[in-house]
């Protein structure tokens, strides 16, 4: 669940949920539980004055913990507050959250919230049509035009859940970031994949105009005896990034779009202690460059995993004006 609050828009300061969100966004994400993220940003409110907003993302698995923590602080004695929210957890627990925490959830469609969050994060208006690839459990591709209208144009069921499911099935990794970092540091690209040179030989590959190290079949050598978990993770990451890049490039060409953004939980690490997000983003950028012959570049927002929460409050404000 991704939620946003504004302390300056008539929200009772004494409500425990307001204190809960404020306390966890005060230091911009420091000392947060695993999987939680937060940020603070300012936007014009419905009174046209600048207001400070606090955005918090909480894994669905932790919502019960949130409700238990806040419920014990007598939230019903503080008056009902309104909270902008988006994501699967907000929908799944809407009734229970409203009942137990004495709040009114204003739920914004996840894709719409993510697109508007991108506009807030990049601090820009839409001057030309842009394509957003939101990579989470699956993949959703949406366009946003000059009027800010959002339209889902395509998608794929081969998303972050697919990658992580295969990693867990084929390797011993139990931590997502560890699998990504190991793939980058110790994985040998090509050991698990069938390459063009495996079929034609190195010299013949050059003669027919194909790079010897070009992948002819992902995971084609998965039955090799000398593979490490890092090799497999590296092959899976390249396969997944290639699929994302191809999907984005073909859709961009179809729509005549040159600005292609990637967001979602998959492209931003849940930890700041490693460079997993950078590794993933580089893999996607390389795939975009390959499939577009260098004509298109992948762009990534600063707060990729928080776009939904930021966009939810942005959409809510605009609806109230």
Tab-separated table of C-alpha atoms in Angstrom:
chain	number	residue	atom	x	y	z
A	1	UNK	CA	0.000	0.000	0.000
A	2	UNK	CA	1.207	3.478	-0.830
A	3	UNK	CA	-0.207	6.378	1.150
A	4	UNK	CA	0.228	10.120	1.327
A	5	UNK	CA	-0.674	12.708	3.887
A	6	UNK	CA	-0.563	16.487	4.220
A	7	UNK	CA	-0.255	18.010	7.662
A	8	UNK	CA	-1.343	21.441	6.455
A	9	UNK	CA	-4.758	20.709	4.931
A	10	UNK	CA	-6.980	20.581	7.977
A	11	UNK	CA	-5.796	17.163	9.105
A	12	UNK	CA	-5.986	16.667	12.867
A	13	UNK	CA	-2.405	16.666	14.135
A	14	UNK	CA	-3.334	14.406	17.025
A	15	UNK	CA	-4.511	11.503	14.873
A	16	UNK	CA	-2.078	8.599	15.497
A	17	UNK	CA	-1.850	7.718	11.799
A	18	UNK	CA	-0.678	11.253	10.971
A	19	UNK	CA	2.026	10.954	13.637
A	20	UNK	CA	2.904	7.480	12.336
A	21	UNK	CA	3.433	8.734	8.768
A	22	UNK	CA	5.192	11.933	9.815
A	23	UNK	CA	7.618	10.104	12.097
A	24	UNK	CA	8.547	7.656	9.333
A	25	UNK	CA	9.061	10.274	6.653
A	26	UNK	CA	10.899	12.797	8.814
A	27	UNK	CA	14.323	11.432	7.893
A	28	UNK	CA	13.469	10.518	4.290
A	29	UNK	CA	13.563	6.787	4.672
A	30	UNK	CA	16.246	6.265	7.294
A	31	UNK	CA	15.715	3.488	9.828
A	32	UNK	CA	12.639	2.146	8.041
A	33	UNK	CA	11.704	-1.553	8.106
A	34	UNK	CA	12.706	-3.650	5.079
A	35	UNK	CA	10.601	-2.860	2.041
A	36	UNK	CA	9.307	0.464	3.399
A	37	UNK	CA	10.127	3.717	1.625
A	38	UNK	CA	9.313	7.333	2.279
A	39	UNK	CA	9.823	10.803	0.892
A	40	UNK	CA	8.753	14.377	1.523
A	41	UNK	CA	7.784	16.746	-1.285
A	42	UNK	CA	5.890	19.996	-1.773
A	43	UNK	CA	3.050	20.812	-4.168
A	44	UNK	CA	0.398	23.541	-4.419
A	45	UNK	CA	-2.682	22.574	-2.400
A	46	UNK	CA	-6.317	23.290	-3.231
A	47	UNK	CA	-5.771	26.785	-1.787
A	48	UNK	CA	-2.926	27.272	-4.345
A	49	UNK	CA	-0.367	27.588	-1.529
A	50	UNK	CA	2.658	25.315	-1.279
A	51	UNK	CA	2.100	22.403	1.116
A	52	UNK	CA	4.475	19.764	2.413
A	53	UNK	CA	3.369	16.202	1.652
A	54	UNK	CA	4.664	12.980	3.123
A	55	UNK	CA	4.540	9.794	1.058
A	56	UNK	CA	4.994	6.341	2.538
A	57	UNK	CA	5.038	2.936	0.886
A	58	UNK	CA	4.297	-0.117	3.008
A	59	UNK	CA	4.420	-3.756	1.834
A	60	UNK	CA	1.004	-5.402	1.887
A	61	UNK	CA	2.389	-8.002	4.292
A	62	UNK	CA	3.004	-5.241	6.868
A	63	UNK	CA	-0.429	-3.612	6.795
A	64	UNK	CA	-1.640	-5.667	9.747
A	65	UNK	CA	1.379	-4.423	11.711
A	66	UNK	CA	0.463	-0.847	10.745
A	67	UNK	CA	-3.144	-1.266	11.851
A	68	UNK	CA	-2.156	-2.872	15.141
A	69	UNK	CA	0.368	-0.116	15.924
A	70	UNK	CA	-1.994	2.767	15.200
A	71	UNK	CA	-5.179	1.164	16.519
A	72	UNK	CA	-3.775	0.939	20.049
A	73	UNK	CA	-3.321	4.719	20.135
A	74	UNK	CA	-7.051	5.503	20.233
A	75	UNK	CA	-7.384	6.829	16.683
A	76	UNK	CA	-11.184	7.028	17.059
A	77	UNK	CA	-10.812	9.757	19.653
A	78	UNK	CA	-9.001	12.005	17.172
A	79	UNK	CA	-11.611	12.418	14.453
A	80	UNK	CA	-11.675	10.840	11.008
A	81	UNK	CA	-8.967	11.836	8.520
A	82	UNK	CA	-8.738	11.453	4.741
A	83	UNK	CA	-5.815	9.599	3.218
A	84	UNK	CA	-4.832	9.287	-0.460
A	85	UNK	CA	-3.730	5.736	-1.234
A	86	UNK	CA	-3.039	3.371	-4.108
A	87	UNK	CA	-1.821	-0.168	-4.727
A	88	UNK	CA	-3.179	-3.645	-4.141
A	89	UNK	CA	-2.976	-3.438	-0.353
A	90	UNK	CA	-5.108	-0.280	-0.288
A	91	UNK	CA	-7.866	-2.054	-2.209
A	92	UNK	CA	-7.582	-5.319	-0.295
A	93	UNK	CA	-7.653	-3.759	3.177
A	94	UNK	CA	-9.749	-0.653	2.469
A	95	UNK	CA	-12.742	-1.581	4.637
A	96	UNK	CA	-10.609	-2.851	7.512
A	97	UNK	CA	-8.289	0.174	7.437
A	98	UNK	CA	-11.215	2.585	7.491
A	99	UNK	CA	-12.927	0.736	10.319
A	100	UNK	CA	-9.960	0.128	12.585
A	101	UNK	CA	-8.064	3.384	12.035
A	102	UNK	CA	-10.974	5.794	11.626
A	103	UNK	CA	-9.826	7.045	8.212
A	104	UNK	CA	-11.376	7.625	4.811
A	105	UNK	CA	-9.228	6.159	2.051
A	106	UNK	CA	-9.287	7.998	-1.269
A	107	UNK	CA	-8.022	5.282	-3.582
A	108	UNK	CA	-6.440	6.308	-6.887
A	109	UNK	CA	-5.955	3.803	-9.703
A	110	UNK	CA	-2.396	2.517	-9.477
A	111	UNK	CA	-1.320	3.260	-13.045
A	112	UNK	CA	-2.814	6.752	-12.955
A	113	UNK	CA	-1.086	7.435	-9.637
A	114	UNK	CA	2.252	6.181	-10.945
A	115	UNK	CA	2.138	8.366	-14.061
A	116	UNK	CA	1.253	11.496	-12.093
A	117	UNK	CA	3.897	10.590	-9.528
A	118	UNK	CA	6.434	10.560	-12.349
A	119	UNK	CA	5.428	14.102	-13.296
A	120	UNK	CA	5.825	15.236	-9.680
A	121	UNK	CA	9.158	13.440	-9.279
A	122	UNK	CA	10.638	14.793	-12.505
A	123	UNK	CA	9.210	18.255	-11.811
A	124	UNK	CA	8.089	18.642	-15.382
A	125	UNK	CA	4.929	19.062	-17.411
A	126	UNK	CA	4.083	16.855	-20.354
A	127	UNK	CA	5.358	18.691	-23.418
A	128	UNK	CA	5.299	15.629	-25.661
A	129	UNK	CA	3.642	12.238	-25.349
A	130	UNK	CA	5.620	9.912	-23.125
A	131	UNK	CA	5.615	6.167	-22.463
A	132	UNK	CA	5.837	4.746	-18.940
A	133	UNK	CA	6.799	1.118	-18.338
A	134	UNK	CA	5.703	0.243	-14.822
A	135	UNK	CA	7.521	-2.914	-13.752
A	136	UNK	CA	6.159	-4.632	-10.687
A	137	UNK	CA	4.629	-8.099	-10.412
A	138	UNK	CA	3.859	-7.764	-14.109
A	139	UNK	CA	4.464	-4.979	-16.614
A	140	UNK	CA	2.065	-2.194	-17.612
A	141	UNK	CA	2.792	0.261	-20.402
A	142	UNK	CA	0.923	3.548	-20.369
A	143	UNK	CA	1.046	6.805	-22.285
A	144	UNK	CA	0.375	10.266	-20.967
A	145	UNK	CA	-0.453	13.094	-23.358
A	146	UNK	CA	-0.065	16.872	-23.112
A	147	UNK	CA	-3.348	17.134	-21.193
A	148	UNK	CA	-2.119	14.625	-18.627
A	149	UNK	CA	-4.544	11.915	-19.767
A	150	UNK	CA	-3.333	8.402	-18.983
A	151	UNK	CA	-4.020	5.394	-21.207
A	152	UNK	CA	-2.816	1.838	-20.695
A	153	UNK	CA	-1.641	0.696	-24.116
A	154	UNK	CA	-0.022	-2.660	-23.440
A	155	UNK	CA	1.453	-4.917	-20.819
A	156	UNK	CA	2.975	-8.277	-20.040
A	157	UNK	CA	2.606	-11.006	-17.467
A	158	UNK	CA	6.368	-11.517	-17.607
A	159	UNK	CA	7.312	-9.151	-14.803
A	160	UNK	CA	9.230	-8.925	-11.582
A	161	UNK	CA	7.381	-11.879	-10.088
A	162	UNK	CA	8.451	-14.016	-13.064
A	163	UNK	CA	12.100	-13.087	-12.640
A	164	UNK	CA	12.126	-13.669	-8.888
A	165	UNK	CA	10.123	-16.888	-9.154
A	166	UNK	CA	12.648	-18.333	-11.607
A	167	UNK	CA	15.595	-17.189	-9.484
A	168	UNK	CA	14.173	-18.923	-6.412
A	169	UNK	CA	13.393	-22.070	-8.376
A	170	UNK	CA	16.723	-22.343	-10.185
A	171	UNK	CA	19.170	-21.023	-7.562
A	172	UNK	CA	19.720	-20.958	-3.814
A	173	UNK	CA	19.242	-17.187	-3.518
A	174	UNK	CA	16.636	-16.160	-0.949
A	175	UNK	CA	17.264	-12.405	-1.116
A	176	UNK	CA	16.403	-10.409	-4.241
A	177	UNK	CA	19.187	-7.837	-3.942
A	178	UNK	CA	21.798	-10.499	-3.255
A	179	UNK	CA	20.810	-12.298	-6.458
A	180	UNK	CA	21.125	-9.090	-8.477
A	181	UNK	CA	24.483	-8.067	-6.998
A	182	UNK	CA	25.904	-11.597	-7.390
A	183	UNK	CA	24.786	-11.664	-11.023
A	184	UNK	CA	26.719	-8.468	-11.639
A	185	UNK	CA	29.852	-9.294	-9.650
A	186	UNK	CA	30.277	-13.032	-10.222
A	187	UNK	CA	27.920	-14.051	-13.029
A	188	UNK	CA	29.448	-14.893	-16.413
A	189	UNK	CA	27.174	-13.866	-19.261
A	190	UNK	CA	26.799	-16.559	-21.898
A	191	UNK	CA	27.494	-19.574	-19.703
A	192	UNK	CA	23.798	-20.388	-19.335
A	193	UNK	CA	22.674	-19.055	-22.734
A	194	UNK	CA	23.060	-20.537	-26.194
A	195	UNK	CA	25.079	-18.021	-28.182
A	196	UNK	CA	25.378	-17.598	-31.937
A	197	UNK	CA	28.944	-18.942	-31.773
A	198	UNK	CA	27.665	-22.114	-30.095
A	199	UNK	CA	25.698	-22.811	-33.266
A	200	UNK	CA	27.903	-21.510	-36.091
A	201	UNK	CA	31.319	-21.258	-34.522
A	202	UNK	CA	33.097	-17.983	-33.871
A	203	UNK	CA	34.512	-17.315	-37.320
A	204	UNK	CA	31.408	-18.371	-39.257
A	205	UNK	CA	29.289	-16.134	-37.018
A	206	UNK	CA	31.349	-13.158	-38.151
A	207	UNK	CA	31.102	-14.208	-41.792
A	208	UNK	CA	27.285	-14.239	-41.708
A	209	UNK	CA	27.192	-10.858	-39.969
A	210	UNK	CA	26.187	-11.914	-36.460
A	211	UNK	CA	28.105	-11.154	-33.283
A	212	UNK	CA	29.483	-14.425	-31.855
A	213	UNK	CA	28.318	-13.500	-28.352
A	214	UNK	CA	24.766	-12.633	-29.467
A	215	UNK	CA	22.185	-14.671	-27.543
A	216	UNK	CA	20.457	-17.164	-29.821
A	217	UNK	CA	18.494	-18.810	-27.014
A	218	UNK	CA	18.238	-17.672	-23.405
A	219	UNK	CA	18.977	-20.434	-20.863
A	220	UNK	CA	19.806	-22.831	-23.694
A	221	UNK	CA	22.740	-24.238	-21.699
A	222	UNK	CA	20.952	-24.411	-18.373
A	223	UNK	CA	21.837	-28.109	-18.124
A	224	UNK	CA	25.567	-27.352	-18.083
A	225	UNK	CA	27.427	-28.831	-15.128
A	226	UNK	CA	29.688	-25.842	-14.426
A	227	UNK	CA	27.013	-23.194	-13.835
A	228	UNK	CA	26.970	-21.187	-10.615
A	229	UNK	CA	23.936	-19.518	-9.081
A	230	UNK	CA	25.433	-16.168	-10.097
A	231	UNK	CA	25.674	-17.330	-13.733
A	232	UNK	CA	21.999	-18.314	-13.727
A	233	UNK	CA	20.917	-15.082	-12.062
A	234	UNK	CA	22.909	-13.089	-14.628
A	235	UNK	CA	21.266	-14.972	-17.495
A	236	UNK	CA	17.793	-14.418	-16.039
A	237	UNK	CA	18.417	-10.711	-15.527
A	238	UNK	CA	19.641	-10.279	-19.107
A	239	UNK	CA	16.687	-12.274	-20.455
A	240	UNK	CA	14.195	-10.245	-18.443
A	241	UNK	CA	15.813	-6.908	-19.322
A	242	UNK	CA	15.915	-7.850	-23.003
A	243	UNK	CA	12.215	-8.671	-22.972
A	244	UNK	CA	11.433	-5.357	-21.262
A	245	UNK	CA	13.588	-3.401	-23.682
A	246	UNK	CA	12.051	-5.057	-26.721
A	247	UNK	CA	8.525	-4.487	-25.462
A	248	UNK	CA	9.197	-0.821	-24.697
A	249	UNK	CA	10.997	-0.084	-27.967
A	250	UNK	CA	8.353	-1.710	-30.160
A	251	UNK	CA	5.553	0.123	-28.320
A	252	UNK	CA	7.421	3.436	-28.532
A	253	UNK	CA	7.911	2.988	-32.270
A	254	UNK	CA	4.252	2.112	-32.727
A	255	UNK	CA	3.185	5.283	-30.936
A	256	UNK	CA	5.940	7.530	-32.239
A	257	UNK	CA	7.143	8.253	-28.700
A	258	UNK	CA	10.731	9.223	-27.904
A	259	UNK	CA	10.515	9.653	-24.103
A	260	UNK	CA	10.473	6.223	-22.419
A	261	UNK	CA	10.456	5.968	-18.625
A	262	UNK	CA	10.760	2.913	-16.392
A	263	UNK	CA	9.352	2.769	-12.880
A	264	UNK	CA	7.936	0.310	-10.357
A	265	UNK	CA	9.291	-1.724	-7.496
A	266	UNK	CA	11.473	-3.907	-9.713
A	267	UNK	CA	13.644	-1.061	-10.976
A	268	UNK	CA	14.332	0.448	-7.553
A	269	UNK	CA	16.055	-1.526	-4.837
A	270	UNK	CA	14.435	-1.755	-1.416
A	271	UNK	CA	17.832	-1.139	0.161
A	272	UNK	CA	20.255	1.732	-0.131
A	273	UNK	CA	23.161	-0.411	1.061
A	274	UNK	CA	23.892	-1.967	-2.341
A	275	UNK	CA	23.664	-0.972	-5.982
A	276	UNK	CA	21.042	-3.482	-7.075
A	277	UNK	CA	18.819	-0.759	-8.542
A	278	UNK	CA	21.695	0.620	-10.600
A	279	UNK	CA	22.511	-2.865	-11.912
A	280	UNK	CA	18.913	-3.468	-12.980
A	281	UNK	CA	18.607	-0.051	-14.576
A	282	UNK	CA	21.855	-0.520	-16.507
A	283	UNK	CA	20.636	-3.872	-17.819
A	284	UNK	CA	17.368	-2.304	-19.012
A	285	UNK	CA	19.218	0.666	-20.543
A	286	UNK	CA	21.509	-1.690	-22.484
A	287	UNK	CA	18.516	-3.644	-23.773
A	288	UNK	CA	16.760	-0.438	-24.840
A	289	UNK	CA	19.855	0.704	-26.695
A	290	UNK	CA	20.219	-2.686	-28.400
A	291	UNK	CA	16.619	-2.998	-29.608
A	292	UNK	CA	16.441	0.631	-30.754
A	293	UNK	CA	19.907	0.627	-32.327
A	294	UNK	CA	20.853	3.437	-29.965
A	295	UNK	CA	17.941	5.688	-30.952
A	296	UNK	CA	16.031	5.465	-27.666
A	297	UNK	CA	17.269	5.803	-24.112
A	298	UNK	CA	15.702	4.406	-20.950
A	299	UNK	CA	14.965	7.058	-18.327
A	300	UNK	CA	14.498	6.388	-14.617
A	301	UNK	CA	12.862	8.616	-11.969
A	302	UNK	CA	14.650	9.475	-8.742
A	303	UNK	CA	11.966	7.884	-6.541
A	304	UNK	CA	10.819	5.007	-8.744
A	305	UNK	CA	9.229	2.966	-5.963
A	306	UNK	CA	7.409	5.980	-4.475
A	307	UNK	CA	5.722	7.312	-7.588
A	308	UNK	CA	2.368	5.750	-6.700
A	309	UNK	CA	2.168	7.444	-3.305
A	310	UNK	CA	3.324	10.781	-4.702
A	311	UNK	CA	0.878	10.558	-7.588
A	312	UNK	CA	-2.061	9.565	-5.396
A	313	UNK	CA	-1.927	12.819	-3.438
A	314	UNK	CA	-1.314	14.826	-6.633
A	315	UNK	CA	-4.404	13.368	-8.319
A	316	UNK	CA	-6.499	13.862	-5.178
A	317	UNK	CA	-5.515	17.522	-4.917
A	318	UNK	CA	-6.373	18.170	-8.562
A	319	UNK	CA	-9.762	16.495	-8.151
A	320	UNK	CA	-10.604	18.737	-5.214
A	321	UNK	CA	-9.783	22.005	-6.966
